[in-house]
Amino acid sequence: MTRPNIIFIVADDLGYADLGCYGGRDAVFGPVSPVLDGLAANGLKLTQGYANSPVCSPTRFAMITARYQYRLRGAAEEPINSKSRGSSTLGLPVDHPTLPSLLKASGYRTALIGKWHLGYPPSFGPLRSGYEEFFGPMSGGVDYFTHCDSSGRHDLWYGEEDRQEEGYLTDILSKRAVDFVERMAQQPAQEAKPFFLSLHYTAPHWPWETRDDADKAPLVKDNLFDLAGGNIHVYRRMIHHMDEGIGWIMAALEKHGMADNTLVVFTSDNGGERFSDNWPLVGGKMDLTEGGIRVPWIAHWPAVIAPGGESAQHCLTMDWSATMLDAAGVQADPAYPLDGVSLMPVLKDAKHGFRRPLHWRMNHRGQQALRDGDWKYLKVDGNEYLFNIPADERERANRAKQEPERLAAMREDWLAWNATMPPIPEDATVSLGYSVKDMPQR
């Protein structure tokens, strides 16, 4: 079989149960995510998949390097914010091997359409880290119509040039992705190469704007967190717009006979935010409770993945990056060994499973977490917890006092892992857009 094309689709702040195939409710207009539900039904759905971080840019460092983000200074920011423009330290070092750079070196065409969030030019940027093409925002969040960031600066780029473009950002990104697939399909046979497309939506990240809400842009320009706006109906419509766009891309693949040997992976960069449905999980973005890190994972590759598969295999974002390299037959740079583990055996057989301990840490609230088998060790604000996740997905029944030996063993495991990582820099920042003053917490 020829090497597959690869499309890595990443939503922004999508909750675990926001999609119908993960138990999400229909919206007032009907099913929220029929296209993604179809990809899951005809591919593989993972129920115990996690993001490398409960906040955006740290996960993206892990996603592009297939290594724990804690190894890089820029990933200590929770998250990188617009104040880092001009910084020569807060970004992805251009000499670090990446998923796109390794694929490009092996003969793949590479493109990023959508959110970068790994530092600003001239020190950093997609074109400096393995992508041949880039179209999208460099920062964390932008308005869907003005395409301006939280500081009011226009933030839509073509390569490293500012690009003014009319329209709703989710649709613009989807149409750009369709155009890329069309161009790849039209490569002359003697020059044809497989492609790797990163499609990183900003949806359903704030501000809360649907395709029909251009009139809201002036109202939120001074605070894109949109603290007085939004509701579950707007939020679900934003997801639906993204789902429609993914449908356009799948139609383009089908049109050109490319769907069978294209690996399409879908996930979120972290758990849900204000209007997300994380049931039955607790917490959300910025939390190492399950709602902040457990996310949807869907893989579709008809040539390899049997339809209707479901797996409880534990995995992190960086495992999927390692999987894509494996699928393409590409080796890691020996100077930068991967922390990610290939999931190819799971793609070939949904019943296959293996032990995969998962470690996290956050500067915010001094959080620590380890998931190993059924058990999870968690520390927040100096308080330690021990949960049996299959029995207690909501993390309400703390077993720490009942099982002190297990607690101690998992604590020591986490400490031993943490000792292999650089310490959190003293100048690392935590950026919170709102607090209990803005809305009550659970």
Short mmCIF file of C-alpha atoms in Angstrom, two decimals, residues 36-362:
data_model
loop_
_atom_site.label_atom_id
_atom_site.label_comp_id
_atom_site.label_asym_id
_atom_site.label_seq_id
_atom_site.Cartn_x
_atom_site.Cartn_y
_atom_site.Cartn_z
CA LEU A 36 -17.96 13.54 12.64
CA ASP A 37 -20.49 11.02 13.94
CA GLY A 38 -20.29 9.32 10.55
CA LEU A 39 -16.49 9.27 10.61
CA ALA A 40 -16.63 7.61 14.02
CA ALA A 41 -19.20 5.05 12.86
CA ASN A 42 -17.07 4.21 9.83
CA GLY A 43 -13.78 4.34 11.68
CA LEU A 44 -12.44 4.20 15.23
CA LYS A 45 -13.66 6.06 18.32
CA LEU A 46 -11.50 6.21 21.44
CA THR A 47 -13.19 6.72 24.79
CA GLN A 48 -10.11 7.18 26.99
CA GLY A 49 -8.05 9.59 24.91
CA TYR A 50 -6.44 12.66 26.44
CA ALA A 51 -4.90 16.00 25.52
CA ASN A 52 -1.31 16.67 26.56
CA SER A 53 -2.52 19.72 28.47
CA PRO A 54 -5.81 21.31 29.59
CA VAL A 55 -4.86 24.51 27.76
CA CYS A 56 -4.12 25.21 24.12
CA SER A 57 -0.52 26.12 23.31
CA PRO A 58 1.13 23.52 25.58
CA THR A 59 -0.84 20.77 23.83
CA ARG A 60 0.21 22.17 20.48
CA PHE A 61 3.90 21.95 21.45
CA ALA A 62 3.39 18.25 22.20
CA MET A 63 1.34 17.74 19.06
CA ILE A 64 3.95 19.11 16.70
CA THR A 65 6.99 17.51 18.40
CA ALA A 66 5.50 14.17 19.57
CA ARG A 67 7.31 14.87 22.84
CA TYR A 68 6.24 16.07 26.27
CA GLN A 69 5.72 19.83 25.98
CA TYR A 70 7.48 20.40 29.32
CA ARG A 71 10.80 19.98 27.52
CA LEU A 72 10.39 23.37 25.80
CA ARG A 73 10.36 26.80 27.46
CA GLY A 74 7.53 28.21 25.39
CA ALA A 75 5.18 25.46 26.53
CA ALA A 76 5.54 26.58 30.15
CA GLU A 77 3.24 29.49 29.30
CA GLU A 78 -0.35 28.62 30.16
CA PRO A 79 -1.02 29.64 27.42
CA ILE A 80 1.20 31.80 25.18
CA ASN A 81 -0.60 35.16 24.92
CA SER A 82 -0.48 38.10 22.53
CA LYS A 83 2.03 39.88 24.79
CA SER A 84 4.64 37.42 23.54
CA ARG A 85 4.78 39.09 20.11
CA GLY A 86 8.43 39.84 19.42
CA SER A 87 9.71 37.31 21.96
CA SER A 88 12.65 35.17 20.86
CA THR A 89 12.08 32.59 23.60
CA LEU A 90 8.31 31.99 23.78
CA GLY A 91 7.77 29.77 20.79
CA LEU A 92 8.74 26.56 19.04
CA PRO A 93 12.51 26.58 18.31
CA VAL A 94 13.02 26.39 14.56
CA ASP A 95 15.81 23.82 14.91
CA HIS A 96 13.56 21.33 16.73
CA PRO A 97 12.35 18.43 14.55
CA THR A 98 8.59 18.42 14.11
CA LEU A 99 5.88 16.20 12.74
CA PRO A 100 5.63 18.30 9.54
CA SER A 101 9.40 18.73 9.14
CA LEU A 102 10.03 14.98 9.42
CA LEU A 103 7.21 14.22 7.00
CA LYS A 104 8.39 16.92 4.59
CA ALA A 105 11.93 15.53 4.61
CA SER A 106 10.51 12.12 3.70
CA GLY A 107 8.64 13.45 0.67
CA TYR A 108 5.32 14.70 2.00
CA ARG A 109 3.69 17.98 1.00
CA THR A 110 2.84 19.85 4.20
CA ALA A 111 0.37 22.60 5.10
CA LEU A 112 -1.14 24.19 8.19
CA ILE A 113 -4.53 25.78 7.75
CA GLY A 114 -5.77 27.34 10.98
CA LYS A 115 -4.38 28.14 14.39
CA TRP A 116 -0.61 28.09 15.06
CA HIS A 117 -0.22 29.45 18.63
CA LEU A 118 3.46 28.49 18.91
CA GLY A 119 5.15 31.88 18.80
CA TYR A 120 5.39 34.79 16.41
CA PRO A 121 7.69 35.71 13.51
CA PRO A 122 10.43 36.60 13.02
CA SER A 123 11.73 34.09 15.58
CA PHE A 124 9.02 31.47 15.09
CA GLY A 125 6.36 30.39 12.64
CA PRO A 126 4.84 27.48 10.70
CA LEU A 127 7.02 27.99 7.63
CA ARG A 128 10.11 27.77 9.86
CA SER A 129 9.00 24.48 11.44
CA GLY A 130 8.22 22.20 8.54
CA TYR A 131 5.09 23.51 6.86
CA GLU A 132 5.37 24.49 3.19
CA GLU A 133 2.11 26.45 3.38
CA PHE A 134 0.35 28.34 6.14
CA PHE A 135 -2.93 30.19 6.30
CA GLY A 136 -4.49 31.17 9.60
CA PRO A 137 -4.03 33.06 12.87
CA MET A 138 -0.76 33.00 14.80
CA SER A 139 -2.32 33.74 18.21
CA GLY A 140 -4.69 31.90 20.51
CA GLY A 141 -8.08 33.43 19.78
CA VAL A 142 -9.40 35.81 17.13
CA ASP A 143 -12.75 37.27 16.21
CA TYR A 144 -14.48 35.15 13.57
CA PHE A 145 -15.24 38.16 11.34
CA THR A 146 -12.60 40.85 11.93
CA HIS A 147 -9.87 38.22 12.48
CA CYS A 148 -8.33 40.45 15.16
CA ASP A 149 -6.73 39.04 18.32
CA SER A 150 -7.46 40.02 21.92
CA SER A 151 -5.19 43.05 21.63
CA GLY A 152 -7.11 44.32 18.59
CA ARG A 153 -4.38 43.49 16.07
CA HIS A 154 -5.31 41.82 12.82
CA ASP A 155 -4.13 38.21 12.98
CA LEU A 156 -4.77 36.34 9.76
CA TRP A 157 -1.71 35.31 7.79
CA TYR A 158 -0.80 33.80 4.45
CA GLY A 159 2.70 32.53 4.99
CA GLU A 160 4.29 35.36 6.93
CA GLU A 161 2.26 38.13 5.33
CA ASP A 162 -0.84 39.74 6.81
CA ARG A 163 -3.84 38.69 4.75
CA GLN A 164 -7.17 40.54 4.74
CA GLU A 165 -10.03 38.23 3.89
CA GLU A 166 -13.78 38.62 4.20
CA GLY A 167 -15.91 36.01 5.87
CA TYR A 168 -16.55 33.71 8.80
CA LEU A 169 -13.26 32.18 9.87
CA THR A 170 -14.48 28.60 10.30
CA ASP A 171 -15.80 28.59 6.72
CA ILE A 172 -12.69 30.29 5.38
CA LEU A 173 -10.48 27.59 6.91
CA SER A 174 -12.70 24.78 5.63
CA LYS A 175 -12.69 26.18 2.09
CA ARG A 176 -8.92 26.62 2.19
CA ALA A 177 -8.58 22.99 3.24
CA VAL A 178 -10.79 21.89 0.34
CA ASP A 179 -8.63 23.94 -2.02
CA PHE A 180 -5.49 22.25 -0.68
CA VAL A 181 -6.99 18.78 -1.19
CA GLU A 182 -8.05 19.75 -4.73
CA ARG A 183 -4.54 20.96 -5.56
CA MET A 184 -2.97 17.83 -4.13
CA ALA A 185 -5.33 15.70 -6.21
CA GLN A 186 -4.27 17.54 -9.35
CA GLN A 187 -0.53 16.97 -8.94
CA PRO A 188 1.03 15.55 -12.14
CA ALA A 189 1.40 11.80 -11.76
CA GLN A 190 5.17 11.92 -12.13
CA GLU A 191 5.42 14.56 -9.39
CA ALA A 192 2.67 13.39 -7.05
CA LYS A 193 3.51 13.16 -3.36
CA PRO A 194 1.40 12.22 -0.33
CA PHE A 195 0.27 15.16 1.77
CA PHE A 196 0.04 16.09 5.42
CA LEU A 197 -2.58 18.70 6.24
CA SER A 198 -2.95 20.17 9.72
CA LEU A 199 -6.42 21.70 9.92
CA HIS A 200 -6.58 23.50 13.25
CA TYR A 201 -9.91 25.25 13.71
CA THR A 202 -10.47 28.01 16.23
CA ALA A 203 -14.04 26.70 16.67
CA PRO A 204 -15.74 26.47 19.09
CA HIS A 205 -13.40 28.83 21.03
CA TRP A 206 -14.76 32.21 22.09
CA PRO A 207 -15.99 34.76 20.99
CA TRP A 208 -19.41 33.20 20.65
CA GLU A 209 -20.28 33.92 17.02
CA THR A 210 -22.09 31.83 14.45
CA ARG A 211 -21.95 32.30 10.71
CA ASP A 212 -24.86 34.77 11.02
CA ASP A 213 -23.42 36.93 13.82
CA ALA A 214 -21.22 39.46 12.03
CA ASP A 215 -23.07 42.23 13.88
CA LYS A 216 -21.65 40.96 17.18
CA ALA A 217 -18.02 41.59 16.23
CA PRO A 218 -18.03 45.32 17.18
CA LEU A 219 -19.53 44.43 20.56
CA VAL A 220 -16.74 42.07 21.61
CA LYS A 221 -13.72 43.74 20.04
CA ASP A 222 -12.49 45.05 23.39
CA ASN A 223 -12.88 41.72 25.17
CA LEU A 224 -12.88 38.62 23.00
CA PHE A 225 -13.63 36.45 26.06
CA ASP A 226 -17.20 37.62 25.38
CA LEU A 227 -18.08 37.28 29.06
CA ALA A 228 -21.61 38.64 28.69
CA GLY A 229 -22.39 36.68 25.52
CA GLY A 230 -22.96 33.22 24.21
CA ASN A 231 -25.21 30.32 25.14
CA ILE A 232 -25.43 26.62 24.41
CA HIS A 233 -27.42 27.25 21.23
CA VAL A 234 -24.78 29.53 19.70
CA TYR A 235 -22.05 27.17 20.85
CA ARG A 236 -23.63 24.13 19.24
CA ARG A 237 -24.16 26.01 16.00
CA MET A 238 -20.44 26.88 15.97
CA ILE A 239 -19.59 23.19 16.26
CA HIS A 240 -22.07 22.43 13.49
CA HIS A 241 -20.40 24.94 11.15
CA MET A 242 -17.08 23.18 11.75
CA ASP A 243 -18.70 19.80 11.15
CA GLU A 244 -20.16 21.04 7.86
CA GLY A 245 -16.71 22.14 6.74
CA ILE A 246 -15.24 18.75 7.57
CA GLY A 247 -17.99 17.32 5.37
CA TRP A 248 -16.80 19.49 2.48
CA ILE A 249 -13.28 18.13 2.92
CA MET A 250 -14.43 14.52 3.04
CA ALA A 251 -16.48 15.12 -0.10
CA ALA A 252 -13.37 16.43 -1.86
CA LEU A 253 -11.43 13.31 -0.84
CA GLU A 254 -14.23 11.08 -2.13
CA LYS A 255 -14.49 13.05 -5.37
CA HIS A 256 -10.85 12.34 -6.17
CA GLY A 257 -10.77 8.76 -4.92
CA MET A 258 -8.46 9.69 -2.05
CA ALA A 259 -10.62 8.88 0.98
CA ASP A 260 -9.68 5.21 1.23
CA ASN A 261 -5.98 5.85 1.84
CA THR A 262 -6.22 9.09 3.82
CA LEU A 263 -5.81 8.91 7.59
CA VAL A 264 -8.13 11.51 9.10
CA VAL A 265 -7.72 12.12 12.83
CA PHE A 266 -9.99 14.45 14.81
CA THR A 267 -9.58 15.72 18.36
CA SER A 268 -9.58 18.82 20.58
CA ASP A 269 -6.57 20.63 22.01
CA ASN A 270 -8.04 20.44 25.53
CA GLY A 271 -11.30 19.94 27.38
CA GLY A 272 -14.36 22.10 27.10
CA GLU A 273 -14.94 25.65 28.25
CA ARG A 274 -18.03 27.63 29.39
CA PHE A 275 -20.78 26.15 27.24
CA SER A 276 -19.27 22.71 26.66
CA ASP A 277 -20.87 19.40 27.55
CA ASN A 278 -18.29 17.27 29.35
CA TRP A 279 -20.68 14.70 30.83
CA PRO A 280 -19.97 12.63 32.82
CA LEU A 281 -16.68 14.37 33.52
CA VAL A 282 -15.98 17.20 35.97
CA GLY A 283 -13.93 20.32 35.28
CA GLY A 284 -12.81 21.86 32.02
CA LYS A 285 -10.12 23.94 30.39
CA MET A 286 -7.19 24.64 32.77
CA ASP A 287 -8.10 21.65 35.01
CA LEU A 288 -6.38 18.27 35.31
CA THR A 289 -9.66 16.73 36.32
CA GLU A 290 -11.02 14.57 33.51
CA GLY A 291 -13.13 17.32 31.95
CA GLY A 292 -10.04 19.39 31.26
CA ILE A 293 -8.00 16.72 29.52
CA ARG A 294 -10.16 13.87 28.23
CA VAL A 295 -11.23 14.70 24.69
CA PRO A 296 -12.85 13.11 21.63
CA TRP A 297 -10.53 11.05 19.41
CA ILE A 298 -11.79 9.81 16.04
CA ALA A 299 -9.68 8.09 13.38
CA HIS A 300 -10.90 7.28 9.87
CA TRP A 301 -8.77 5.36 7.36
CA PRO A 302 -10.81 2.82 5.39
CA ALA A 303 -7.73 1.08 3.97
CA VAL A 304 -6.60 0.14 7.50
CA ILE A 305 -9.31 0.86 10.09
CA ALA A 306 -12.37 -1.37 10.20
CA PRO A 307 -15.67 0.51 10.60
CA GLY A 308 -17.47 0.63 13.93
CA GLY A 309 -14.43 0.25 16.16
CA GLU A 310 -14.32 1.53 19.72
CA SER A 311 -11.26 1.46 21.97
CA ALA A 312 -10.56 2.28 25.59
CA GLN A 313 -6.83 2.53 24.90
CA HIS A 314 -5.22 5.32 26.93
CA CYS A 315 -3.38 7.84 24.77
CA LEU A 316 -2.12 11.42 24.64
CA THR A 317 -2.02 13.95 21.81
CA MET A 318 1.65 13.22 21.16
CA ASP A 319 0.85 9.52 20.61
CA TRP A 320 -1.16 10.46 17.54
CA SER A 321 1.75 12.46 16.18
CA ALA A 322 3.95 9.39 16.68
CA THR A 323 1.25 7.30 14.99
CA MET A 324 1.27 9.53 11.92
CA LEU A 325 5.03 9.21 11.58
CA ASP A 326 4.69 5.44 11.90
CA ALA A 327 1.92 5.33 9.30
CA ALA A 328 4.17 7.25 6.91
CA GLY A 329 7.17 5.02 7.64
CA VAL A 330 9.17 7.94 9.05
CA GLN A 331 11.71 7.61 11.87
CA ALA A 332 12.24 10.18 14.63
CA ASP A 333 15.43 12.22 14.83
CA PRO A 334 17.63 10.17 17.21
CA ALA A 335 18.70 13.38 18.95
CA TYR A 336 15.05 14.05 19.83
CA PRO A 337 13.53 10.68 20.78
CA LEU A 338 9.76 10.64 20.87
CA ASP A 339 7.74 10.52 24.07
CA GLY A 340 4.71 9.68 21.97
CA VAL A 341 3.86 6.02 21.32
CA SER A 342 2.46 4.79 18.01
CA LEU A 343 -1.14 3.58 18.07
CA MET A 344 -0.90 1.73 14.76
CA PRO A 345 -1.65 -1.65 16.44
CA VAL A 346 -4.91 -0.13 17.77
CA LEU A 347 -5.83 1.29 14.36
CA LYS A 348 -5.40 -2.17 12.86
CA ASP A 349 -7.30 -3.91 15.67
CA ALA A 350 -9.58 -1.93 17.99
CA LYS A 351 -9.39 -4.74 20.55
CA HIS A 352 -5.63 -4.36 20.92
CA GLY A 353 -4.51 -2.61 24.10
CA PHE A 354 -1.37 -1.88 26.07
CA ARG A 355 -0.38 -0.15 29.29
CA ARG A 356 0.17 3.56 28.76
CA PRO A 357 0.89 5.65 31.89
CA LEU A 358 0.04 9.34 31.30
CA HIS A 359 1.62 12.22 33.22
CA TRP A 360 0.66 15.88 33.46
CA ARG A 361 1.59 18.96 35.44
CA MET A 362 0.30 22.53 35.52
#
